[in-house]
mmCIF file of C-alpha atoms and ligand atoms in Angstrom:
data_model
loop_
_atom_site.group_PDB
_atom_site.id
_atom_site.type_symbol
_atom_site.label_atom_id
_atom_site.label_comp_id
_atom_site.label_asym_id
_atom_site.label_seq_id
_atom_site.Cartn_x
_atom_site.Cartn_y
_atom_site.Cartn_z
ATOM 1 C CA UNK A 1 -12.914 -13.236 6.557
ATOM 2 C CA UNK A 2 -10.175 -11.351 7.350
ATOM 3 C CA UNK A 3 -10.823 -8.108 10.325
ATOM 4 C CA UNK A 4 -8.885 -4.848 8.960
ATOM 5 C CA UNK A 5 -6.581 -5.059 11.476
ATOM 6 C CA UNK A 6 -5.269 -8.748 10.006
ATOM 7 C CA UNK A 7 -5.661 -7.464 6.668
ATOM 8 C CA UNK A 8 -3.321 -3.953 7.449
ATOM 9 C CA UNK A 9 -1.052 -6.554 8.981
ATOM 10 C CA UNK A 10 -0.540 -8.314 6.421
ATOM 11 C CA UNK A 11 -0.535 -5.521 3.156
ATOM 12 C CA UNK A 12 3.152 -5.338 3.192
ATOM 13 C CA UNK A 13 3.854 -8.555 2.950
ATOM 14 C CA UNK A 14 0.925 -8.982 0.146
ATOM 15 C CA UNK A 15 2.270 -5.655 -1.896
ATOM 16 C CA UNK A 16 5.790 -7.579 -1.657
ATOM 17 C CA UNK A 17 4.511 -10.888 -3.119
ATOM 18 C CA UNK A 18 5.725 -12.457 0.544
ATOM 19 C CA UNK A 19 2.328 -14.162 1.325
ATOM 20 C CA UNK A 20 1.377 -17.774 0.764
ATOM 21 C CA UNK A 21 -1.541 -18.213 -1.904
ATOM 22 C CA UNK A 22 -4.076 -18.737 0.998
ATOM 23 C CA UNK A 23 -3.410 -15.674 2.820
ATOM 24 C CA UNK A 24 -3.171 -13.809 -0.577
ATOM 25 C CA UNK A 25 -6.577 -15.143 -1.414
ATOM 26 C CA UNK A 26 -7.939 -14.302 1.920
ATOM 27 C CA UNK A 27 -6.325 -10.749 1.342
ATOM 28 C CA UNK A 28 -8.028 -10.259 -2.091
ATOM 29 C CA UNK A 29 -11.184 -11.080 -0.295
ATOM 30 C CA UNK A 30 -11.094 -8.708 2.293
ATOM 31 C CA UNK A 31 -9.973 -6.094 -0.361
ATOM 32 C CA UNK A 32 -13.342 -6.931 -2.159
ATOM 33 C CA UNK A 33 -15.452 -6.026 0.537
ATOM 34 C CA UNK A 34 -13.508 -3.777 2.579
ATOM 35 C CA UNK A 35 -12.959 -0.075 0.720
ATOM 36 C CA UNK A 36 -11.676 1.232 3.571
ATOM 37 C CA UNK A 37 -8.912 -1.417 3.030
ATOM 38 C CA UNK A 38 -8.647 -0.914 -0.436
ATOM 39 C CA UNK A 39 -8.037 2.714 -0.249
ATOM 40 C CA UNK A 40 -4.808 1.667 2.155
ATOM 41 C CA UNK A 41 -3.446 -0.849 -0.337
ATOM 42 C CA UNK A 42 -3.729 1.876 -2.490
ATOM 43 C CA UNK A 43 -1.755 4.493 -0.959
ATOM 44 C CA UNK A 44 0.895 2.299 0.466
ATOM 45 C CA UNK A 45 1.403 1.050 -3.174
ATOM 46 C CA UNK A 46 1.869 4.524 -4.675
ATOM 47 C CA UNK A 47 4.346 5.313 -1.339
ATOM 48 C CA UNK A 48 6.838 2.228 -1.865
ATOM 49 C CA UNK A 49 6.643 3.200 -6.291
ATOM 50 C CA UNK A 50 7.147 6.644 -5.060
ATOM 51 C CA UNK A 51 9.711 5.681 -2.570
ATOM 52 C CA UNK A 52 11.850 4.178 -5.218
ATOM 53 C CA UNK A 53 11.741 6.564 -7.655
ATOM 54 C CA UNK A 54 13.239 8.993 -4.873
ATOM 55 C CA UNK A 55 16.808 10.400 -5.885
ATOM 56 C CA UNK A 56 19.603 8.916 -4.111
ATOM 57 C CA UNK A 57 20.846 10.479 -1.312
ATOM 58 C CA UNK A 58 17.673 10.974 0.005
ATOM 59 C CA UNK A 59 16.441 14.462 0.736
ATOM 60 C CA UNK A 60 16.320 15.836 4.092
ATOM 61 C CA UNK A 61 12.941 16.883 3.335
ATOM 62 C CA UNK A 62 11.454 13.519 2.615
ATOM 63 C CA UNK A 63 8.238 13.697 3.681
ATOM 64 C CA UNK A 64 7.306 16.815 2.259
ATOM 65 C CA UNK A 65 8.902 15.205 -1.188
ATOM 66 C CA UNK A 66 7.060 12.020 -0.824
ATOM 67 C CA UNK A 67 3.657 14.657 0.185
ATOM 68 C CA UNK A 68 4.301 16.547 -3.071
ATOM 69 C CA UNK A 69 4.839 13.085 -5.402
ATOM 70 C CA UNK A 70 1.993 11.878 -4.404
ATOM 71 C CA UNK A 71 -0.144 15.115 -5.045
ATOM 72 C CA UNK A 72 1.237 15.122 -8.395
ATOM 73 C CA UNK A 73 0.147 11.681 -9.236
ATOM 74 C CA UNK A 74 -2.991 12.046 -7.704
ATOM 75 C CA UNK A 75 -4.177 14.872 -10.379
HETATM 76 ZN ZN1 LIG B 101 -10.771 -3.769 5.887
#
Protein backbone atom coordinates (compact mmCIF):
# COMPACT_ATOMS: atom_id res chain seq x y z
CA UNK A 1 0.00 0.00 0.00
CA UNK A 2 0.75 3.20 -0.93
CA UNK A 3 2.11 5.92 2.31
CA UNK A 4 0.23 9.44 1.78
CA UNK A 5 3.15 10.97 0.90
CA UNK A 6 3.47 8.51 -2.46
CA UNK A 7 -0.09 8.80 -2.91
CA UNK A 8 -0.03 13.09 -2.77
CA UNK A 9 2.85 12.51 -5.15
CA UNK A 10 1.30 10.98 -7.42
CA UNK A 11 -2.63 12.73 -7.44
CA UNK A 12 -1.72 14.98 -10.22
CA UNK A 13 -0.62 12.74 -12.38
CA UNK A 14 -3.74 10.29 -11.43
CA UNK A 15 -6.41 13.43 -11.75
CA UNK A 16 -4.62 13.91 -15.31
CA UNK A 17 -5.09 10.28 -16.47
CA UNK A 18 -0.93 10.27 -16.67
CA UNK A 19 -0.49 7.09 -14.49
CA UNK A 20 0.04 3.54 -15.68
CA UNK A 21 -2.95 1.11 -14.69
CA UNK A 22 -0.80 -0.30 -11.77
CA UNK A 23 -0.08 2.84 -10.11
CA UNK A 24 -3.73 3.95 -10.80
CA UNK A 25 -4.88 0.81 -9.10
CA UNK A 26 -2.53 1.24 -6.28
CA UNK A 27 -3.89 4.94 -6.11
CA UNK A 28 -7.59 3.83 -5.94
CA UNK A 29 -6.49 1.65 -3.13
CA UNK A 30 -4.97 4.03 -1.02
CA UNK A 31 -8.00 6.36 -1.75
CA UNK A 32 -10.18 3.49 -0.24
CA UNK A 33 -8.61 3.44 2.93
CA UNK A 34 -7.07 6.69 3.30
CA UNK A 35 -9.92 9.70 3.86
CA UNK A 36 -7.48 11.93 4.63
CA UNK A 37 -6.33 11.27 1.00
CA UNK A 38 -9.56 11.29 -0.38
CA UNK A 39 -10.52 14.60 0.93
CA UNK A 40 -7.16 15.96 -1.11
CA UNK A 41 -8.17 14.31 -4.38
CA UNK A 42 -11.14 16.01 -3.75
CA UNK A 43 -10.18 19.49 -3.44
CA UNK A 44 -7.45 19.44 -5.96
CA UNK A 45 -10.15 18.15 -8.43
CA UNK A 46 -12.61 20.99 -7.77
CA UNK A 47 -9.26 23.56 -7.98
CA UNK A 48 -8.00 22.40 -11.60
CA UNK A 49 -12.38 22.38 -12.79
CA UNK A 50 -12.36 25.64 -11.06
CA UNK A 51 -9.13 26.71 -12.50
CA UNK A 52 -10.43 26.30 -15.96
CA UNK A 53 -13.50 27.78 -15.75
CA UNK A 54 -11.47 31.03 -14.64
CA UNK A 55 -11.97 34.04 -17.18
CA UNK A 56 -9.13 34.70 -19.35
CA UNK A 57 -6.85 37.11 -18.45
CA UNK A 58 -6.65 35.91 -15.19
CA UNK A 59 -7.54 38.14 -12.29
CA UNK A 60 -5.03 39.71 -10.18
CA UNK A 61 -6.95 38.52 -7.35
CA UNK A 62 -6.78 34.84 -8.06
CA UNK A 63 -6.71 33.33 -5.03
CA UNK A 64 -9.33 35.10 -3.41
CA UNK A 65 -11.45 34.16 -6.82
CA UNK A 66 -10.47 30.60 -6.73
CA UNK A 67 -11.36 30.96 -2.42
CA UNK A 68 -14.80 32.34 -3.35
CA UNK A 69 -15.53 29.48 -6.35
CA UNK A 70 -14.94 27.05 -4.29
CA UNK A 71 -17.20 28.35 -1.35
CA UNK A 72 -19.87 28.62 -3.79
CA UNK A 73 -19.69 25.09 -4.91
CA UNK A 74 -19.24 23.84 -1.65
CA UNK A 75 -22.95 25.03 -0.48
ZN1 LIG B 1 -3.40 8.76 2.51
Amino acid sequence: MLTCKQQVARSSDYLDGQLSFRERLLVRHHLMFCPNCRRFIKQMRLMSATLKKLPEPLPTDLEQTVERMMRERSR
